[in-house]
Coordinates of C-alpha atoms in Angstrom, one line a residue:
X1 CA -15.5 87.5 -1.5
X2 CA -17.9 86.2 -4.6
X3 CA -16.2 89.1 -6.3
X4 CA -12.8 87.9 -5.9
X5 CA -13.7 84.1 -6.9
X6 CA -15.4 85.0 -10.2
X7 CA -12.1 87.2 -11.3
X8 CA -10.0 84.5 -9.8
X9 CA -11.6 81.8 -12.2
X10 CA -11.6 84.6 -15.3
X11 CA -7.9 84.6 -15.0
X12 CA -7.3 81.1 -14.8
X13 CA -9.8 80.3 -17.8
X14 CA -7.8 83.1 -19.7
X15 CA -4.4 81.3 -19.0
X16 CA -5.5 78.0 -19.8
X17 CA -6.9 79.6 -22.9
X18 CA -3.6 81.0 -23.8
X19 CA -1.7 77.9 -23.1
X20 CA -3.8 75.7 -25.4
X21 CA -3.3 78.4 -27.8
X22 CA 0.6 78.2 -27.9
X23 CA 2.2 78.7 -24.2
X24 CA 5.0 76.7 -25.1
X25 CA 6.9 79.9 -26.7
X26 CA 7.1 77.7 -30.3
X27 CA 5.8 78.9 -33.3
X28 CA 2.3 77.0 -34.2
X29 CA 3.6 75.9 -37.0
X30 CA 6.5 74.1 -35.3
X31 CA 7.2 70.4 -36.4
X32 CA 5.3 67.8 -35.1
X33 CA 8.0 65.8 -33.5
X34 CA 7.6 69.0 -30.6
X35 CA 3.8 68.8 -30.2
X36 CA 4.2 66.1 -27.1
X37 CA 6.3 68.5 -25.4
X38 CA 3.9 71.4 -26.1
X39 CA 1.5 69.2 -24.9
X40 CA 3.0 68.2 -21.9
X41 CA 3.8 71.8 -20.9
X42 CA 0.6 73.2 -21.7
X43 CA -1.0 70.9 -19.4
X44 CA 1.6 71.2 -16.0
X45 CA 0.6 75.1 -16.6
X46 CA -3.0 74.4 -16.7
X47 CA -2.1 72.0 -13.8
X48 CA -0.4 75.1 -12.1
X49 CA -3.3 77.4 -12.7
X50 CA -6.5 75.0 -11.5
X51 CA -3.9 74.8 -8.1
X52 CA -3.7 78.0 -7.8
X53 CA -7.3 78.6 -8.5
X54 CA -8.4 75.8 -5.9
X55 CA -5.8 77.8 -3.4
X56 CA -7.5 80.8 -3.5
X57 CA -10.8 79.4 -3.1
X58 CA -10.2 77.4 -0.2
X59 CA -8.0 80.4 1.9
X60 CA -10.3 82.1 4.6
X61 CA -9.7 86.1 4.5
X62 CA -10.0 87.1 8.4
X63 CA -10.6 91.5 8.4
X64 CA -9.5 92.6 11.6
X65 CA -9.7 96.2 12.6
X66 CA -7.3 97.9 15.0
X67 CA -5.9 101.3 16.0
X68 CA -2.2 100.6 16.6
X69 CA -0.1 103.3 15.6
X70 CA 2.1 103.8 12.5
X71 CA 5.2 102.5 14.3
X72 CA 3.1 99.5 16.0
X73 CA 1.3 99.1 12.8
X74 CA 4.8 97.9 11.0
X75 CA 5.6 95.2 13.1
X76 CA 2.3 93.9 13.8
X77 CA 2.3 93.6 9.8
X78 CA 5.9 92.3 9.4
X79 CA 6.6 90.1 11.9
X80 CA 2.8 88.9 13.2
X81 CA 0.9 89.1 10.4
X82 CA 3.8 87.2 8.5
X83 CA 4.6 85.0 11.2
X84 CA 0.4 84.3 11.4
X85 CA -0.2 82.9 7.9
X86 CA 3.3 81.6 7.5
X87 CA 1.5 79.4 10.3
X88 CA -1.6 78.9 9.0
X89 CA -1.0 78.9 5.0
X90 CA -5.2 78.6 4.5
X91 CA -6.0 82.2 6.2
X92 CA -5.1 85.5 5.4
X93 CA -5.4 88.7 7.2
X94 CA -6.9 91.8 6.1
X95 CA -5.6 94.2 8.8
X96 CA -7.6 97.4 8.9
X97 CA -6.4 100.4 10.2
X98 CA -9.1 102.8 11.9
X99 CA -9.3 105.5 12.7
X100 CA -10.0 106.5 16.9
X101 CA -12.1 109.4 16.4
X102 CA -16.0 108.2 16.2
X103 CA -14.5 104.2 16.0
X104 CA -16.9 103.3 18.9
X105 CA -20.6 104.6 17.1
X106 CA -18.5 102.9 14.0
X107 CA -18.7 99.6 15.1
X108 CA -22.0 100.0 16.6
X109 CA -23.2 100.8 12.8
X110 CA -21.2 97.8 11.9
X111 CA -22.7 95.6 14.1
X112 CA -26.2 96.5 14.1
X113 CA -25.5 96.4 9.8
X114 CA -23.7 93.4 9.8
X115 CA -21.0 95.0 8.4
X116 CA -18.3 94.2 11.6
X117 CA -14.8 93.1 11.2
X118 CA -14.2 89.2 12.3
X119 CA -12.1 90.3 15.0
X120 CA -11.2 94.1 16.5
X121 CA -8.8 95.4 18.5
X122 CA -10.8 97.2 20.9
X123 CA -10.7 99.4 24.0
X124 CA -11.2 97.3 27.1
X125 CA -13.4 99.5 28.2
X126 CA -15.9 98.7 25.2
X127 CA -16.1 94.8 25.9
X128 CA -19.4 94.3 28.1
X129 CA -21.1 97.0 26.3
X130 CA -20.5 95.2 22.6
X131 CA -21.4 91.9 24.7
X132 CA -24.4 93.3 26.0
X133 CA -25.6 94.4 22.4
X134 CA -25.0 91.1 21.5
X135 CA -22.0 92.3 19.2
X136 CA -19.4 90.0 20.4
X137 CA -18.9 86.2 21.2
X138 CA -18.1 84.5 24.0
X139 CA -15.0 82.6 23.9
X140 CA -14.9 80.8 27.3
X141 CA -16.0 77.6 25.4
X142 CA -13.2 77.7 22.9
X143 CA -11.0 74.9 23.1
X144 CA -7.7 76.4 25.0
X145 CA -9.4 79.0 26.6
X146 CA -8.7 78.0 29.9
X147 CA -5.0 77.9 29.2
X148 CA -4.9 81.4 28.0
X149 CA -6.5 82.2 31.2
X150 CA -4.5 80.6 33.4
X151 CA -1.9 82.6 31.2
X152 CA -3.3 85.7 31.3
X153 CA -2.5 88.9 34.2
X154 CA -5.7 88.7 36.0
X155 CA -6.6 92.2 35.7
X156 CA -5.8 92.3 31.6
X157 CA -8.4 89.3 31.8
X158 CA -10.8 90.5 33.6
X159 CA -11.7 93.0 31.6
X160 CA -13.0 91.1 29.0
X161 CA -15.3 89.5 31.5
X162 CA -19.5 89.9 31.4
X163 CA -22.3 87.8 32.7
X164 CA -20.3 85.1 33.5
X165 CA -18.5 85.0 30.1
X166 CA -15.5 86.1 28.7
X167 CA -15.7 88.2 25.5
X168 CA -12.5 88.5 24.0
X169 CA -9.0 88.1 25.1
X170 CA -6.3 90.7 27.2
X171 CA -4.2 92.1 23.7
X172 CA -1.9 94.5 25.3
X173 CA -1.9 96.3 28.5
X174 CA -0.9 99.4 30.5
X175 CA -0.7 101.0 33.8
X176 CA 0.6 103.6 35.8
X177 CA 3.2 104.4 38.4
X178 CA 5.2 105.9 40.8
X179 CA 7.3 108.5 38.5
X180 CA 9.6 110.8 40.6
X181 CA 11.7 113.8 40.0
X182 CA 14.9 112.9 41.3
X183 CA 16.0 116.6 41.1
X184 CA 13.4 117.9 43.2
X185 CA 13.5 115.4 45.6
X186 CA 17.1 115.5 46.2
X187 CA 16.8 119.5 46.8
X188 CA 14.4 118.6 49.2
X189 CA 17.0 116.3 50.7
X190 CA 15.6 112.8 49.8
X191 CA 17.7 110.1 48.2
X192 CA 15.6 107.6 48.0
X193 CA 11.5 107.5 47.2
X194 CA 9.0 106.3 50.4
X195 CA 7.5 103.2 49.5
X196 CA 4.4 103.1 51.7
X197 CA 1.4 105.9 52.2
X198 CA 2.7 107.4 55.7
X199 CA 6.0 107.7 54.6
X200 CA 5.3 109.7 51.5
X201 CA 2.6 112.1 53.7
X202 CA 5.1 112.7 56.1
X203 CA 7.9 113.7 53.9
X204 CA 4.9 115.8 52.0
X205 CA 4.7 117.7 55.7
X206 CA 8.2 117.9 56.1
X207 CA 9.5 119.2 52.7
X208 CA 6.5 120.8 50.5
X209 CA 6.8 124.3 49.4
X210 CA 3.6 126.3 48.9
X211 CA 5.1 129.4 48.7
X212 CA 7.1 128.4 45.8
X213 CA 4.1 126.1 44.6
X214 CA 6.6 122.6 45.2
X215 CA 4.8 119.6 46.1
X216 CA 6.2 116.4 47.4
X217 CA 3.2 114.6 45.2
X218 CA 0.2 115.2 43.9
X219 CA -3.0 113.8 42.5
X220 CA -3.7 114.4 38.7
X221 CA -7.5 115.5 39.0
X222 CA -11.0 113.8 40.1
X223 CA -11.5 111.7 37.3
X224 CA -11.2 107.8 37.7
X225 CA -8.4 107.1 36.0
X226 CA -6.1 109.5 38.2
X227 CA -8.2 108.9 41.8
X228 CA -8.8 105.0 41.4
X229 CA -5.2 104.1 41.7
X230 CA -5.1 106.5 45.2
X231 CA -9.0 105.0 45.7
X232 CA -7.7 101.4 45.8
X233 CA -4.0 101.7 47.5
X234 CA -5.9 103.5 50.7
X235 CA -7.8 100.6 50.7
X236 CA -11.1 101.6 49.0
X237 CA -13.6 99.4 46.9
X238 CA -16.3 100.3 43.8
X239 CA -17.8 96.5 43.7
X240 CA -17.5 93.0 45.2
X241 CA -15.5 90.3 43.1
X242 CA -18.0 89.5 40.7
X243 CA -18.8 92.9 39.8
X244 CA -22.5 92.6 40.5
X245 CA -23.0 95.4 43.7
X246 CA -21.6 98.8 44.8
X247 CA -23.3 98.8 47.8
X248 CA -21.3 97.4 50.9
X249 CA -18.4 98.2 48.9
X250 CA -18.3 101.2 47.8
X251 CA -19.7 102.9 50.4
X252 CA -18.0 100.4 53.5
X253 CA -16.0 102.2 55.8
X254 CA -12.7 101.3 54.2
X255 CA -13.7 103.2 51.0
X256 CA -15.2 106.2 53.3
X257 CA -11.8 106.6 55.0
X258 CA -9.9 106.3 51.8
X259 CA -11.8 108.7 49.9
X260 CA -12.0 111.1 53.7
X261 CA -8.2 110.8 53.3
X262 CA -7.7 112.5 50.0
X263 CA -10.2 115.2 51.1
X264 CA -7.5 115.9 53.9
X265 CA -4.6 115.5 52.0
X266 CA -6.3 118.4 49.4
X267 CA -7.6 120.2 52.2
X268 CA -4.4 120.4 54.5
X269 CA -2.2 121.3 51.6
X270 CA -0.4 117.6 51.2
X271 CA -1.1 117.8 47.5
X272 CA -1.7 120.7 45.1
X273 CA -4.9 121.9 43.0
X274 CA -4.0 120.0 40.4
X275 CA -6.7 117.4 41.3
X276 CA -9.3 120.2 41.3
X277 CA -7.7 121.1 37.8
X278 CA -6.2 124.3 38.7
X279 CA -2.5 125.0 37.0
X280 CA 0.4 123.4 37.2
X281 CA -1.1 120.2 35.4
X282 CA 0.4 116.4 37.3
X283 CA 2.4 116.8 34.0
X284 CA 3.4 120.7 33.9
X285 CA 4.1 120.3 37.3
X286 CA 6.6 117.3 36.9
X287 CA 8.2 118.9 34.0
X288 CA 8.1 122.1 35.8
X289 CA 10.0 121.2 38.8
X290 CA 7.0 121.6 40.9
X291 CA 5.7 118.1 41.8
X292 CA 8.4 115.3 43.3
X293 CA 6.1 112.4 42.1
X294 CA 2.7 111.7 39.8
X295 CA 1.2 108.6 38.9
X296 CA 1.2 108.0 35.3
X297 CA 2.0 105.6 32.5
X298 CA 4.6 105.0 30.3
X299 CA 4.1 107.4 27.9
X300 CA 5.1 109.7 29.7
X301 CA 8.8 108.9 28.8
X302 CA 8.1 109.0 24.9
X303 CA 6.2 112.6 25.1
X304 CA 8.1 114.6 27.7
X305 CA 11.2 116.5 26.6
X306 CA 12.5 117.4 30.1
X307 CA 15.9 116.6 31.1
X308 CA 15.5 116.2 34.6
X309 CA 16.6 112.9 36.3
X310 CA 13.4 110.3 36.8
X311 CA 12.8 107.4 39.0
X312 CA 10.1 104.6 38.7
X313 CA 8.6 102.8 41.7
X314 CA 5.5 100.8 42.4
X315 CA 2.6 102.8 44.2
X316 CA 3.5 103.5 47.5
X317 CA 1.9 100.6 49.7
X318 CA -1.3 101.5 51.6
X319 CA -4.1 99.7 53.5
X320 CA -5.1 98.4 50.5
X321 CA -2.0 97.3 48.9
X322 CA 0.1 99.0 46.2
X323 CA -2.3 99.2 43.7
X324 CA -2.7 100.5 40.3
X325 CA -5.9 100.7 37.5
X326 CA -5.7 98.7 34.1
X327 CA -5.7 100.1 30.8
X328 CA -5.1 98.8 27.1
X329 CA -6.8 96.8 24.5
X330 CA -8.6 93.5 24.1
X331 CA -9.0 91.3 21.2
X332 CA -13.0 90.5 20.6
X333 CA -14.5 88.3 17.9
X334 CA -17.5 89.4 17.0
X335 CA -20.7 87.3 16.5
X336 CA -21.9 87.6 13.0
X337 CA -18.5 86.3 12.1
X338 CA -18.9 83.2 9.9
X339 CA -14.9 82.5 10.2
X340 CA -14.9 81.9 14.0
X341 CA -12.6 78.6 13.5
X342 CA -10.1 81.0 11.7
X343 CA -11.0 83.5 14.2
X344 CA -10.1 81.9 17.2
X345 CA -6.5 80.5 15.9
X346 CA -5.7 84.4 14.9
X347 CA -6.8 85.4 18.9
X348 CA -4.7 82.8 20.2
X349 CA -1.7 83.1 18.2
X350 CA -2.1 86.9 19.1
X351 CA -1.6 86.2 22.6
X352 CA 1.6 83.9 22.0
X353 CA 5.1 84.6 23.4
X354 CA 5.8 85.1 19.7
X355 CA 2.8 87.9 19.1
X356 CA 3.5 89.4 22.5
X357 CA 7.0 90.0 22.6
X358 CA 7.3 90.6 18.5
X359 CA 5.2 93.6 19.7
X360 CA 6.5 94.7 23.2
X361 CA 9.4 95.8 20.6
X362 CA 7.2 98.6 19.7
X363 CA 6.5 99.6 22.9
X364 CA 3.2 97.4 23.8
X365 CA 3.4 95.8 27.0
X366 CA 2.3 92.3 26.9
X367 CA -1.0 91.1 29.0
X368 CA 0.3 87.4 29.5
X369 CA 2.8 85.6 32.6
X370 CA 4.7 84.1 30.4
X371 CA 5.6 87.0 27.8
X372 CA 6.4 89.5 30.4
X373 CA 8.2 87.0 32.3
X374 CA 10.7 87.5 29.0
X375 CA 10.0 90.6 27.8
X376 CA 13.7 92.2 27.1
X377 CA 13.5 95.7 28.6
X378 CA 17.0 96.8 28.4
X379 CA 16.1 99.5 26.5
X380 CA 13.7 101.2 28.5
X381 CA 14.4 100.1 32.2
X382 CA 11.9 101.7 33.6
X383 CA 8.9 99.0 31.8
X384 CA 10.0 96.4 34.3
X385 CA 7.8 98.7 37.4
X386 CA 4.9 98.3 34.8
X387 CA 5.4 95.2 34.7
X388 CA 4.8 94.3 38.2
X389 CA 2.3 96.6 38.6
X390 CA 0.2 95.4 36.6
X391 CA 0.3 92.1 38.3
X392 CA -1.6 94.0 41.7
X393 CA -3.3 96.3 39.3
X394 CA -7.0 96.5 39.1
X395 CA -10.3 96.7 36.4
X396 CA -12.7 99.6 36.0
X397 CA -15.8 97.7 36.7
X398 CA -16.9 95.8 33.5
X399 CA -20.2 96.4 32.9
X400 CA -21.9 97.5 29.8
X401 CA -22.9 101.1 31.5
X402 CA -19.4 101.7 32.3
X403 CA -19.7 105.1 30.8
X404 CA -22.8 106.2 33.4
X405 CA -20.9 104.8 36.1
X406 CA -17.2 106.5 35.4
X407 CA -19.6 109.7 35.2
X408 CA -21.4 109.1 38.6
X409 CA -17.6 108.2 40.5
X410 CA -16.2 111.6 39.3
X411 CA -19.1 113.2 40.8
X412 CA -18.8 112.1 43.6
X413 CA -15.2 112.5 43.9
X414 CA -15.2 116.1 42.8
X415 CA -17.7 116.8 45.2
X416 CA -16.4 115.4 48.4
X417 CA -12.2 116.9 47.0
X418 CA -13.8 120.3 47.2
X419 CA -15.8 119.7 50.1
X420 CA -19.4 120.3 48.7
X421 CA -20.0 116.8 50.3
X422 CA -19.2 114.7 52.9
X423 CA -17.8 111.1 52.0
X424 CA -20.4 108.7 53.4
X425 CA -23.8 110.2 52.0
X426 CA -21.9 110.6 48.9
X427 CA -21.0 107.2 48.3
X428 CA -23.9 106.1 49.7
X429 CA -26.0 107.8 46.4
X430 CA -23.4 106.9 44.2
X431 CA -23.4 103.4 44.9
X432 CA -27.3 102.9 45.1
X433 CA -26.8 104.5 41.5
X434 CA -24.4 102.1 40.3
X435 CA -26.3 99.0 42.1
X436 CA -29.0 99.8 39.9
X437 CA -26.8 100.1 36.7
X438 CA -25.0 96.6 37.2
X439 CA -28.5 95.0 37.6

């Protein structure tokens, strides 16, 4: 910034130099009679160049790191951007583009060097870790915080949430659903999708197809991402509300009988061996004309070339609901910011209808009531199921050992799908584990 001051007042000095050395475009030996008007002009360009000076001193540069991509990238810079600091005429955004490969040990470096952006676009999953390293700021004190709360999908929200703060803001979100293959279903002889769990296992009985390796549904693999959804709908639980205990949740009997129920549905031959990663893929299969229905987001419909006929629907209703996971990015300041006024007006005008719905026209779902509430998706249909999902949908637990504890849920998953382990004594270590990593 110094660096940019010093050539800004070079420049100046050099035009008002120049000016008092014959800006007027007259020769300097021009009569006298014209001197007042030399004068007069040399001076409303010295004028001009001490405002401009002054200007450029007094504007606050905000950097702000993100990983959108090159489509998303344009608009966030032409309409956003723009509309930002057409806004706010004193603050300018350096947007930074970075890259997603090694971006998290990145901004650890950058934060532990005091060489962090002002603000980040960052993976929701990262939030309470950067809070617990005392990377980021909380921003539940900010004035208007509790309006962009109140604003805000819950789940989107909570994900910023740690130690009874809130550490950034719900940028953009995502989810998954219910995606059907209409072809395959209606050779099976269904029109129209189950909505609920025991209608979808009993059409499973009735129409899937070993033999010819056809599935009604099927589960994408043991990781949390793909189980969570299934985890929750059955009626399952990781934690209590506030995030602080696995135990009693976890491992209560709901969550035993959900997790008991996808061992049967593997074992029995409901679903396919997908979820133990054998081949067809959830996607291969769904392409393939092997699988009537996986649950998966919405890019799905930008990456797959397939021509069959699809169908969106909300999870099928369980014990638990019809209930999906939360994905997407947040917006964080971080705390060796010295701009956090400037900071917090760029956060919040990121989360205005303007902001929002400028960029659901790339494709990035919005994380607040009233955006999605007008989010125009006549274009792609198939974002309004998204949108109420996410409206049921659910957090990964936010804590800053997220990582340890995604590891220890797979685990035990895995081992209990492939029957290495029964489903109580499994989640009964698991979440003793977890208790001790949300401590």
């Amino acid at each position: 910034m110094k660096a940019k001051k010093i050539v800004s007042f070079t420049l100046a000095g050099i035009f008002m130099l120049s000016c008092a050395m014959g800006c007027s475009g007259k020769p300097s030996d021009s009569p006298s009679s014209a001197e007042p008007a030399a004068k007069e002009d040399s001076a409303e360009k010295s004028n001009a160049a001490q405002e401009t000076k002054d200007t450029t001193a007094d504007t606050v540069n905000l950097t702000f790191w993100h990983t959108y991509s090159e489509g998303e990238e344009a608009v966030f810079l032409d309409q956003v951007v723009k509309g930002f600091e057409e806004e706010n005429p004193g603050i300018k955004i350096e947007a930074v583009r970075m890259p997603v490969d090694g971006l998290q040990q990145q901004v650890i470096a950058g934060a532990s060097g005091d060489a962090a952006p002002d603000v980040m676009r960052m993976d929701l999953t990262w939030a309470a870790e950067f809070a617990k390293l005392g990377a980021l700021q909380d921003v539940s004190a900010f004035d208007g915080f509790s309006d962009l709360k109140e604003n805000s999908l819950e789940g989107p929200m909570n994900t910023n949430y740690y130690n009874n703060g809130y550490y950034g803001l719900p940028l953009n979100s995502t989810t998954t659903v219910s995606i059907w293959n209409m072809d395959l279903l209606n050779e099976f002889g269904i029109t129209t999708p189950p909505d609920t769990i025991d209608g979808l296992v009993d059409l499973a009985k009735k129409y899937n197809d070993p033999a010819n390796e056809k599935w009604l549904f099927t589960v994408a693999g043991t990781y949390t991402w793909a189980m969570l959804p299934w985890f929750w709908t059955l009626g399952g639980e990781l934690t209590d509300e506030n995030f602080s205990v696995a135990s009693g949740y976890l491992n209560s009997d709901q969550s035993v009988a959900a997790l008991d129920t996808m061992r049967e549905w593997y074992s029995d031959g409901i679903i396919s061996h997908a979820i133990i990663g054998e081949q067809p893929d959830a996607w291969g299969g769904m392409t393939g004309g092997k699988y009537g229905m996986i649950s998966e987001g919405p890019w799905f419909f930008s990456s797959n070339d397939s021509s069959f006929k699809t169908e969106t629907t909300l999870m099928p209703e369980g014990e638990g609901g019809s209930i999906s996971i939360v994905g997407g990015e947040n917006i964080v300041m971080f705390q060796n910011s010295d701009k956090k006024d400037a900071a917090w007006k760029f956060m919040q005008y990121m989360l205005s209808d303007e902001s929002q719905l400028a960029m659901s026209e790339a494709g990035v779902i919005p994380t607040t009531k009233t955006a999605t509430d007008k989010m125009d998706t006549s274009a792609a249909p198939y974002l309004d199921t998204y949108l109420t999902q996410l409206k049921t949908a659910k957090v990964r637990t936010p804590s800053a050992n997220w990582g340890e504890i995604d590891t220890i849920l797979g685990k035990a998953f895995e081992q209990v799908i492939r029957g290495e382990a029964e489903a109580k004594p499994a989640l009964d270590d698991a979440a003793a584990q977890i208790d001790g990593l949300l401590k």
